[in-house]
């Protein structure tokens, strides 16, 4: 049995730098420094991240820089903006072949469970998972409960549901949002079985709060984090990344 996730991880742990927010949120997250993808590649390199997550455009335009920095590239295959109303859907924008050509070490895909469109995303994910594994690439699934029928997006039982969906759909790594206590996350990790759980970073918080969350995540048995704003919005992102890294890899 191939364990695709191990191609990306060190001793079952990983720290990824997420930078797909330009599509997901628009430039509201950026300043003059972190709007530059070169800056993010520098952080990923100096902070020894296990991968930098780019949409296809950045992956193409900055491919030379990524390769030079020798940072593993994770290509996000779907995405959406914040500008549409209605039930969330994130459809595929590029495919596994594109990612392979770009030299990707893994691919990522978001599924909004609970959305009226979840069947579309689950079905696209199934094809991607099969094709990525054919190319020996691990697949990371962002699994976020969303949509009008999801009453409490931040409920701990939904975090466990998201984690379990990761296992059921064959994700090598599931990226979920932290909700509830350490015990809640322990249950989510248990529900994910052999699918590795990484936690999303969220909006920028106080340094101490972030580090405390990292400790909770690791103590609960998760495999690490895929974190963006909480690193690259800081004045000294590399120093912060090193502190997070020390806690993840212990
Ligand atoms: P952050 O660490 O900056 O929260 O990024 C994690 C992430 O999943 C990104 O990959 C993605 O762009 C963003 O959050 C989407 O967040 P949301 O859908 O909650 O706005």
PDB file of C-alpha atoms and ligand atoms in Angstrom:
ATOM      1  CA  UNK A   1       0.000   0.000   0.000  1.00  0.00           C
ATOM      2  CA  UNK A   2       1.489   3.328  -1.067  1.00  0.00           C
ATOM      3  CA  UNK A   3       1.315   6.085   1.496  1.00  0.00           C
ATOM      4  CA  UNK A   4       1.248   9.098  -0.773  1.00  0.00           C
ATOM      5  CA  UNK A   5       1.210  11.572   2.126  1.00  0.00           C
ATOM      6  CA  UNK A   6       4.697  10.480   3.191  1.00  0.00           C
ATOM      7  CA  UNK A   7       6.092  11.963  -0.005  1.00  0.00           C
ATOM      8  CA  UNK A   8       5.294  15.386   1.419  1.00  0.00           C
ATOM      9  CA  UNK A   9       5.773  14.859   5.132  1.00  0.00           C
ATOM     10  CA  UNK A  10       8.629  14.375   7.523  1.00  0.00           C
ATOM     11  CA  UNK A  11       8.054  11.689  10.147  1.00  0.00           C
ATOM     12  CA  UNK A  12       4.320  11.993   9.552  1.00  0.00           C
ATOM     13  CA  UNK A  13       4.287  15.731  10.152  1.00  0.00           C
ATOM     14  CA  UNK A  14       4.051  18.715   7.861  1.00  0.00           C
ATOM     15  CA  UNK A  15       3.876  22.473   7.719  1.00  0.00           C
ATOM     16  CA  UNK A  16       2.486  24.024   4.533  1.00  0.00           C
ATOM     17  CA  UNK A  17       2.385  27.666   3.517  1.00  0.00           C
ATOM     18  CA  UNK A  18      -1.016  28.565   2.028  1.00  0.00           C
ATOM     19  CA  UNK A  19      -1.111  31.336  -0.561  1.00  0.00           C
ATOM     20  CA  UNK A  20      -4.332  30.878  -2.500  1.00  0.00           C
ATOM     21  CA  UNK A  21      -6.033  33.755  -0.675  1.00  0.00           C
ATOM     22  CA  UNK A  22      -5.630  36.139  -3.611  1.00  0.00           C
ATOM     23  CA  UNK A  23      -8.361  34.210  -5.405  1.00  0.00           C
ATOM     24  CA  UNK A  24     -10.370  33.218  -2.345  1.00  0.00           C
ATOM     25  CA  UNK A  25     -10.443  36.639  -0.670  1.00  0.00           C
ATOM     26  CA  UNK A  26      -9.006  39.093  -3.178  1.00  0.00           C
ATOM     27  CA  UNK A  27      -6.175  41.427  -2.246  1.00  0.00           C
ATOM     28  CA  UNK A  28      -7.804  42.492   1.037  1.00  0.00           C
ATOM     29  CA  UNK A  29      -5.371  40.137   2.853  1.00  0.00           C
ATOM     30  CA  UNK A  30      -2.283  41.666   1.259  1.00  0.00           C
ATOM     31  CA  UNK A  31       0.046  44.594   1.763  1.00  0.00           C
ATOM     32  CA  UNK A  32       2.810  45.884  -0.518  1.00  0.00           C
ATOM     33  CA  UNK A  33       5.189  43.186   0.684  1.00  0.00           C
ATOM     34  CA  UNK A  34       3.124  40.024   0.871  1.00  0.00           C
ATOM     35  CA  UNK A  35       1.251  40.715  -2.368  1.00  0.00           C
ATOM     36  CA  UNK A  36       4.500  39.643  -4.043  1.00  0.00           C
ATOM     37  CA  UNK A  37       4.658  35.883  -4.642  1.00  0.00           C
ATOM     38  CA  UNK A  38       8.499  36.083  -4.593  1.00  0.00           C
ATOM     39  CA  UNK A  39       8.258  37.148  -0.944  1.00  0.00           C
ATOM     40  CA  UNK A  40       6.096  34.112  -0.154  1.00  0.00           C
ATOM     41  CA  UNK A  41       8.544  31.782  -1.896  1.00  0.00           C
ATOM     42  CA  UNK A  42      11.322  33.299   0.213  1.00  0.00           C
ATOM     43  CA  UNK A  43       9.328  32.635   3.413  1.00  0.00           C
ATOM     44  CA  UNK A  44       8.600  29.080   2.292  1.00  0.00           C
ATOM     45  CA  UNK A  45      12.286  28.482   1.622  1.00  0.00           C
ATOM     46  CA  UNK A  46      13.683  30.114   4.758  1.00  0.00           C
ATOM     47  CA  UNK A  47      10.945  28.713   6.946  1.00  0.00           C
ATOM     48  CA  UNK A  48      11.579  25.210   5.557  1.00  0.00           C
ATOM     49  CA  UNK A  49       7.939  24.638   4.725  1.00  0.00           C
ATOM     50  CA  UNK A  50       6.969  21.231   3.365  1.00  0.00           C
ATOM     51  CA  UNK A  51       5.191  22.958   0.522  1.00  0.00           C
ATOM     52  CA  UNK A  52       3.862  26.230  -0.777  1.00  0.00           C
ATOM     53  CA  UNK A  53       0.247  26.241  -1.982  1.00  0.00           C
ATOM     54  CA  UNK A  54      -0.396  28.211  -5.161  1.00  0.00           C
ATOM     55  CA  UNK A  55      -3.214  28.496  -7.616  1.00  0.00           C
ATOM     56  CA  UNK A  56      -2.276  27.677 -11.207  1.00  0.00           C
ATOM     57  CA  UNK A  57      -1.495  31.296 -12.154  1.00  0.00           C
ATOM     58  CA  UNK A  58       1.125  31.822  -9.477  1.00  0.00           C
ATOM     59  CA  UNK A  59       2.447  28.319 -10.016  1.00  0.00           C
ATOM     60  CA  UNK A  60       3.008  29.145 -13.693  1.00  0.00           C
ATOM     61  CA  UNK A  61       4.232  32.715 -13.437  1.00  0.00           C
ATOM     62  CA  UNK A  62       6.621  32.018 -10.566  1.00  0.00           C
ATOM     63  CA  UNK A  63       7.582  28.501 -11.535  1.00  0.00           C
ATOM     64  CA  UNK A  64      11.228  29.403 -12.091  1.00  0.00           C
ATOM     65  CA  UNK A  65      11.475  30.981  -8.631  1.00  0.00           C
ATOM     66  CA  UNK A  66       9.758  28.034  -6.937  1.00  0.00           C
ATOM     67  CA  UNK A  67      12.053  25.542  -8.617  1.00  0.00           C
ATOM     68  CA  UNK A  68      15.125  27.612  -7.770  1.00  0.00           C
ATOM     69  CA  UNK A  69      14.111  27.801  -4.106  1.00  0.00           C
ATOM     70  CA  UNK A  70      13.512  24.025  -4.141  1.00  0.00           C
ATOM     71  CA  UNK A  71      10.281  24.451  -2.236  1.00  0.00           C
ATOM     72  CA  UNK A  72       7.753  21.667  -2.921  1.00  0.00           C
ATOM     73  CA  UNK A  73       4.886  23.087  -4.961  1.00  0.00           C
ATOM     74  CA  UNK A  74       1.294  22.233  -4.150  1.00  0.00           C
ATOM     75  CA  UNK A  75      -1.076  23.275  -6.914  1.00  0.00           C
ATOM     76  CA  UNK A  76      -4.622  24.095  -5.874  1.00  0.00           C
ATOM     77  CA  UNK A  77      -6.881  22.751  -8.593  1.00  0.00           C
ATOM     78  CA  UNK A  78     -10.085  24.583  -7.748  1.00  0.00           C
ATOM     79  CA  UNK A  79     -11.079  27.898  -6.266  1.00  0.00           C
ATOM     80  CA  UNK A  80     -13.634  30.659  -6.198  1.00  0.00           C
ATOM     81  CA  UNK A  81     -13.941  34.332  -5.309  1.00  0.00           C
ATOM     82  CA  UNK A  82     -15.988  35.904  -2.533  1.00  0.00           C
ATOM     83  CA  UNK A  83     -18.041  37.824  -5.066  1.00  0.00           C
ATOM     84  CA  UNK A  84     -20.805  35.290  -5.768  1.00  0.00           C
ATOM     85  CA  UNK A  85     -23.922  34.839  -3.686  1.00  0.00           C
ATOM     86  CA  UNK A  86     -25.664  31.571  -3.161  1.00  0.00           C
ATOM     87  CA  UNK A  87     -24.568  28.083  -2.263  1.00  0.00           C
ATOM     88  CA  UNK A  88     -20.798  27.740  -2.307  1.00  0.00           C
ATOM     89  CA  UNK A  89     -19.195  25.890  -5.150  1.00  0.00           C
ATOM     90  CA  UNK A  90     -15.529  25.708  -5.984  1.00  0.00           C
ATOM     91  CA  UNK A  91     -15.028  24.164  -9.388  1.00  0.00           C
ATOM     92  CA  UNK A  92     -11.934  22.804 -11.002  1.00  0.00           C
ATOM     93  CA  UNK A  93      -9.765  25.406 -12.738  1.00  0.00           C
ATOM     94  CA  UNK A  94      -6.854  23.248 -13.802  1.00  0.00           C
ATOM     95  CA  UNK A  95      -6.029  19.575 -13.773  1.00  0.00           C
ATOM     96  CA  UNK A  96      -3.514  17.062 -12.532  1.00  0.00           C
ATOM     97  CA  UNK A  97      -1.662  17.122 -15.875  1.00  0.00           C
ATOM     98  CA  UNK A  98      -1.120  20.891 -15.460  1.00  0.00           C
ATOM     99  CA  UNK A  99       0.181  20.300 -11.947  1.00  0.00           C
ATOM    100  CA  UNK A 100       2.551  17.580 -13.153  1.00  0.00           C
ATOM    101  CA  UNK A 101       3.919  19.887 -15.849  1.00  0.00           C
ATOM    102  CA  UNK A 102       4.465  22.587 -13.261  1.00  0.00           C
ATOM    103  CA  UNK A 103       6.539  20.162 -11.206  1.00  0.00           C
ATOM    104  CA  UNK A 104       4.002  19.847  -8.391  1.00  0.00           C
ATOM    105  CA  UNK A 105       4.725  17.674  -5.384  1.00  0.00           C
ATOM    106  CA  UNK A 106       1.009  17.457  -4.582  1.00  0.00           C
ATOM    107  CA  UNK A 107      -2.382  18.801  -5.573  1.00  0.00           C
ATOM    108  CA  UNK A 108      -5.122  20.376  -3.497  1.00  0.00           C
ATOM    109  CA  UNK A 109      -8.877  20.659  -3.881  1.00  0.00           C
ATOM    110  CA  UNK A 110     -11.631  22.209  -1.724  1.00  0.00           C
ATOM    111  CA  UNK A 111     -14.897  20.445  -0.977  1.00  0.00           C
ATOM    112  CA  UNK A 112     -17.664  22.429   0.747  1.00  0.00           C
ATOM    113  CA  UNK A 113     -19.592  19.705   2.514  1.00  0.00           C
ATOM    114  CA  UNK A 114     -23.195  20.717   3.138  1.00  0.00           C
ATOM    115  CA  UNK A 115     -23.417  22.901   0.061  1.00  0.00           C
ATOM    116  CA  UNK A 116     -26.183  22.138  -2.433  1.00  0.00           C
ATOM    117  CA  UNK A 117     -23.285  21.666  -4.853  1.00  0.00           C
ATOM    118  CA  UNK A 118     -21.256  19.215  -2.761  1.00  0.00           C
ATOM    119  CA  UNK A 119     -21.973  16.375  -5.224  1.00  0.00           C
ATOM    120  CA  UNK A 120     -20.190  18.319  -7.983  1.00  0.00           C
ATOM    121  CA  UNK A 121     -17.137  18.883  -5.826  1.00  0.00           C
ATOM    122  CA  UNK A 122     -17.102  15.323  -4.463  1.00  0.00           C
ATOM    123  CA  UNK A 123     -17.295  13.976  -7.982  1.00  0.00           C
ATOM    124  CA  UNK A 124     -14.504  16.228  -9.296  1.00  0.00           C
ATOM    125  CA  UNK A 125     -12.420  15.298  -6.283  1.00  0.00           C
ATOM    126  CA  UNK A 126     -12.876  11.583  -7.015  1.00  0.00           C
ATOM    127  CA  UNK A 127     -11.467  11.989 -10.531  1.00  0.00           C
ATOM    128  CA  UNK A 128      -8.595  14.139  -9.297  1.00  0.00           C
ATOM    129  CA  UNK A 129      -7.700  11.724  -6.522  1.00  0.00           C
ATOM    130  CA  UNK A 130      -7.530   8.829  -8.976  1.00  0.00           C
ATOM    131  CA  UNK A 131      -5.473  10.754 -11.525  1.00  0.00           C
ATOM    132  CA  UNK A 132      -3.103  12.241  -8.946  1.00  0.00           C
ATOM    133  CA  UNK A 133      -2.350   8.815  -7.523  1.00  0.00           C
ATOM    134  CA  UNK A 134      -1.720   7.522 -11.044  1.00  0.00           C
ATOM    135  CA  UNK A 135       1.018  10.174 -11.139  1.00  0.00           C
ATOM    136  CA  UNK A 136       2.216   9.285  -7.633  1.00  0.00           C
ATOM    137  CA  UNK A 137       1.064  12.642  -6.282  1.00  0.00           C
ATOM    138  CA  UNK A 138      -0.504  13.065  -2.853  1.00  0.00           C
ATOM    139  CA  UNK A 139      -3.865  14.826  -2.645  1.00  0.00           C
ATOM    140  CA  UNK A 140      -4.793  17.373  -0.013  1.00  0.00           C
ATOM    141  CA  UNK A 141      -8.514  18.026   0.469  1.00  0.00           C
ATOM    142  CA  UNK A 142      -9.648  21.273   2.062  1.00  0.00           C
ATOM    143  CA  UNK A 143     -12.901  20.154   3.701  1.00  0.00           C
ATOM    144  CA  UNK A 144     -15.025  23.006   4.924  1.00  0.00           C
ATOM    145  CA  UNK A 145     -18.673  22.675   6.008  1.00  0.00           C
ATOM    146  CA  UNK A 146     -20.533  25.515   4.254  1.00  0.00           C
ATOM    147  CA  UNK A 147     -23.931  26.452   2.861  1.00  0.00           C
ATOM    148  CA  UNK A 148     -27.426  27.402   3.987  1.00  0.00           C
ATOM    149  CA  UNK A 149     -28.131  23.965   5.440  1.00  0.00           C
ATOM    150  CA  UNK A 150     -25.049  24.076   7.670  1.00  0.00           C
ATOM    151  CA  UNK A 151     -26.329  25.710  10.817  1.00  0.00           C
ATOM    152  CA  UNK A 152     -23.157  25.991  12.838  1.00  0.00           C
ATOM    153  CA  UNK A 153     -20.037  26.068  10.684  1.00  0.00           C
ATOM    154  CA  UNK A 154     -17.760  26.055  13.743  1.00  0.00           C
ATOM    155  CA  UNK A 155     -19.387  23.159  15.597  1.00  0.00           C
ATOM    156  CA  UNK A 156     -16.869  20.538  16.823  1.00  0.00           C
ATOM    157  CA  UNK A 157     -19.001  17.674  15.501  1.00  0.00           C
ATOM    158  CA  UNK A 158     -18.747  19.212  12.034  1.00  0.00           C
ATOM    159  CA  UNK A 159     -14.970  19.331  12.385  1.00  0.00           C
ATOM    160  CA  UNK A 160     -15.057  15.572  13.028  1.00  0.00           C
ATOM    161  CA  UNK A 161     -17.430  15.129  10.080  1.00  0.00           C
ATOM    162  CA  UNK A 162     -15.024  17.041   7.810  1.00  0.00           C
ATOM    163  CA  UNK A 163     -12.143  14.872   9.004  1.00  0.00           C
ATOM    164  CA  UNK A 164     -14.099  11.696   8.380  1.00  0.00           C
ATOM    165  CA  UNK A 165     -15.113  12.835   4.913  1.00  0.00           C
ATOM    166  CA  UNK A 166     -11.396  13.191   4.202  1.00  0.00           C
ATOM    167  CA  UNK A 167     -10.920   9.496   4.924  1.00  0.00           C
ATOM    168  CA  UNK A 168     -14.050   8.423   3.076  1.00  0.00           C
ATOM    169  CA  UNK A 169     -13.156  10.249  -0.149  1.00  0.00           C
ATOM    170  CA  UNK A 170      -9.555   9.067  -0.149  1.00  0.00           C
ATOM    171  CA  UNK A 171      -7.705  12.267   0.722  1.00  0.00           C
ATOM    172  CA  UNK A 172      -4.119  11.650   1.772  1.00  0.00           C
ATOM    173  CA  UNK A 173      -4.251  14.797   3.866  1.00  0.00           C
ATOM    174  CA  UNK A 174      -7.372  16.677   4.969  1.00  0.00           C
ATOM    175  CA  UNK A 175      -7.134  20.360   5.768  1.00  0.00           C
ATOM    176  CA  UNK A 176      -9.827  21.354   8.233  1.00  0.00           C
ATOM    177  CA  UNK A 177     -10.598  24.285  10.491  1.00  0.00           C
ATOM    178  CA  UNK A 178     -10.033  23.983  14.227  1.00  0.00           C
ATOM    179  CA  UNK A 179     -13.252  24.017  16.263  1.00  0.00           C
ATOM    180  CA  UNK A 180     -13.691  23.325  19.960  1.00  0.00           C
ATOM    181  CA  UNK A 181     -11.259  21.802  22.415  1.00  0.00           C
ATOM    182  CA  UNK A 182      -8.206  19.553  22.180  1.00  0.00           C
ATOM    183  CA  UNK A 183     -10.484  16.596  22.950  1.00  0.00           C
ATOM    184  CA  UNK A 184     -12.728  17.569  20.021  1.00  0.00           C
ATOM    185  CA  UNK A 185      -9.737  17.575  17.699  1.00  0.00           C
ATOM    186  CA  UNK A 186      -8.518  14.249  19.102  1.00  0.00           C
ATOM    187  CA  UNK A 187     -11.879  12.783  18.084  1.00  0.00           C
ATOM    188  CA  UNK A 188     -11.638  14.349  14.630  1.00  0.00           C
ATOM    189  CA  UNK A 189      -8.147  12.876  14.164  1.00  0.00           C
ATOM    190  CA  UNK A 190      -9.459   9.483  15.272  1.00  0.00           C
ATOM    191  CA  UNK A 191     -12.326   9.764  12.761  1.00  0.00           C
ATOM    192  CA  UNK A 192      -9.845  10.544   9.967  1.00  0.00           C
ATOM    193  CA  UNK A 193      -8.079   7.194  10.391  1.00  0.00           C
ATOM    194  CA  UNK A 194      -5.025   7.027   8.107  1.00  0.00           C
ATOM    195  CA  UNK A 195      -5.850  10.364   6.472  1.00  0.00           C
ATOM    196  CA  UNK A 196      -3.535  12.968   7.941  1.00  0.00           C
ATOM    197  CA  UNK A 197      -5.169  16.023   9.446  1.00  0.00           C
ATOM    198  CA  UNK A 198      -3.676  19.477   9.014  1.00  0.00           C
ATOM    199  CA  UNK A 199      -5.265  22.573  10.469  1.00  0.00           C
ATOM    200  CA  UNK A 200      -5.851  25.799   8.632  1.00  0.00           C
ATOM    201  CA  UNK A 201      -4.269  28.936  10.097  1.00  0.00           C
ATOM    202  CA  UNK A 202      -7.147  31.422  10.030  1.00  0.00           C
ATOM    203  CA  UNK A 203      -6.971  35.175  10.426  1.00  0.00           C
ATOM    204  CA  UNK A 204      -3.914  36.684  12.046  1.00  0.00           C
ATOM    205  CA  UNK A 205      -3.976  36.285  15.833  1.00  0.00           C
ATOM    206  CA  UNK A 206      -1.621  37.278  18.650  1.00  0.00           C
ATOM    207  CA  UNK A 207       1.646  35.333  18.478  1.00  0.00           C
ATOM    208  CA  UNK A 208       1.111  33.652  21.839  1.00  0.00           C
ATOM    209  CA  UNK A 209      -2.386  32.581  20.837  1.00  0.00           C
ATOM    210  CA  UNK A 210      -1.163  31.078  17.574  1.00  0.00           C
ATOM    211  CA  UNK A 211       1.617  29.142  19.299  1.00  0.00           C
ATOM    212  CA  UNK A 212      -0.825  27.862  21.907  1.00  0.00           C
ATOM    213  CA  UNK A 213      -3.127  26.664  19.110  1.00  0.00           C
ATOM    214  CA  UNK A 214      -0.201  24.922  17.409  1.00  0.00           C
ATOM    215  CA  UNK A 215       0.562  23.098  20.675  1.00  0.00           C
ATOM    216  CA  UNK A 216      -3.077  22.044  20.968  1.00  0.00           C
ATOM    217  CA  UNK A 217      -3.152  20.838  17.365  1.00  0.00           C
ATOM    218  CA  UNK A 218      -0.039  18.725  17.784  1.00  0.00           C
ATOM    219  CA  UNK A 219      -1.049  17.400  21.225  1.00  0.00           C
ATOM    220  CA  UNK A 220      -4.346  16.260  19.690  1.00  0.00           C
ATOM    221  CA  UNK A 221      -2.467  14.054  17.237  1.00  0.00           C
ATOM    222  CA  UNK A 222      -2.907  16.141  14.091  1.00  0.00           C
ATOM    223  CA  UNK A 223      -0.087  16.065  11.540  1.00  0.00           C
ATOM    224  CA  UNK A 224       0.526  19.800  11.307  1.00  0.00           C
ATOM    225  CA  UNK A 225      -0.815  22.941   9.730  1.00  0.00           C
ATOM    226  CA  UNK A 226      -1.426  24.541   6.356  1.00  0.00           C
ATOM    227  CA  UNK A 227      -1.169  28.140   7.355  1.00  0.00           C
ATOM    228  CA  UNK A 228      -1.155  31.412   5.447  1.00  0.00           C
ATOM    229  CA  UNK A 229      -2.150  34.784   6.859  1.00  0.00           C
ATOM    230  CA  UNK A 230      -0.920  33.938  10.350  1.00  0.00           C
ATOM    231  CA  UNK A 231       2.585  33.689   8.888  1.00  0.00           C
ATOM    232  CA  UNK A 232       2.916  36.021   5.898  1.00  0.00           C
ATOM    233  CA  UNK A 233       0.959  38.925   7.416  1.00  0.00           C
ATOM    234  CA  UNK A 234       3.568  39.253  10.172  1.00  0.00           C
ATOM    235  CA  UNK A 235       6.428  41.722  10.198  1.00  0.00           C
ATOM    236  CA  UNK A 236       8.879  38.867  10.652  1.00  0.00           C
ATOM    237  CA  UNK A 237       7.239  35.878   8.969  1.00  0.00           C
ATOM    238  CA  UNK A 238      10.355  33.714   8.843  1.00  0.00           C
ATOM    239  CA  UNK A 239      10.954  34.018  12.595  1.00  0.00           C
ATOM    240  CA  UNK A 240       7.303  33.147  13.247  1.00  0.00           C
ATOM    241  CA  UNK A 241       7.491  30.225  10.855  1.00  0.00           C
ATOM    242  CA  UNK A 242      10.525  28.897  12.708  1.00  0.00           C
ATOM    243  CA  UNK A 243       8.695  29.034  16.021  1.00  0.00           C
ATOM    244  CA  UNK A 244       5.702  27.227  14.554  1.00  0.00           C
ATOM    245  CA  UNK A 245       7.990  24.697  12.913  1.00  0.00           C
ATOM    246  CA  UNK A 246       9.759  23.917  16.186  1.00  0.00           C
ATOM    247  CA  UNK A 247       6.411  23.165  17.770  1.00  0.00           C
ATOM    248  CA  UNK A 248       5.137  21.054  14.880  1.00  0.00           C
ATOM    249  CA  UNK A 249       8.281  18.940  14.614  1.00  0.00           C
ATOM    250  CA  UNK A 250       8.967  19.041  18.338  1.00  0.00           C
TER     251      UNK A 250
HETATM  252  P1  LIG B   1      -5.212  30.878   6.231  1.00  0.00           P
HETATM  253  O1  LIG B   1      -4.178  30.114   7.003  1.00  0.00           O
HETATM  254  O2  LIG B   1      -4.725  32.216   5.795  1.00  0.00           O
HETATM  255  O3  LIG B   1      -6.522  30.922   6.987  1.00  0.00           O
HETATM  256  O4  LIG B   1      -5.453  30.054   4.895  1.00  0.00           O
HETATM  257  C1  LIG B   1      -6.088  28.807   4.924  1.00  0.00           C
HETATM  258  C2  LIG B   1      -7.116  28.737   3.841  1.00  0.00           C
HETATM  259  O5  LIG B   1      -7.722  27.468   3.765  1.00  0.00           O
HETATM  260  C3  LIG B   1      -6.556  29.119   2.474  1.00  0.00           C
HETATM  261  O6  LIG B   1      -5.928  28.020   1.850  1.00  0.00           O
HETATM  262  C4  LIG B   1      -7.763  29.635   1.780  1.00  0.00           C
HETATM  263  O7  LIG B   1      -7.475  30.611   0.833  1.00  0.00           O
HETATM  264  C5  LIG B   1      -8.541  30.267   2.873  1.00  0.00           C
HETATM  265  O8  LIG B   1      -8.143  29.667   4.076  1.00  0.00           O
HETATM  266  C6  LIG B   1     -10.019  30.121   2.666  1.00  0.00           C
HETATM  267  O9  LIG B   1     -10.650  30.561   3.818  1.00  0.00           O
HETATM  268  P2  LIG B   1     -12.186  30.847   3.871  1.00  0.00           P
HETATM  269  O10 LIG B   1     -12.862  29.972   2.853  1.00  0.00           O
HETATM  270  O11 LIG B   1     -12.555  30.502   5.274  1.00  0.00           O
HETATM  271  O12 LIG B   1     -12.352  32.291   3.592  1.00  0.00           O
END
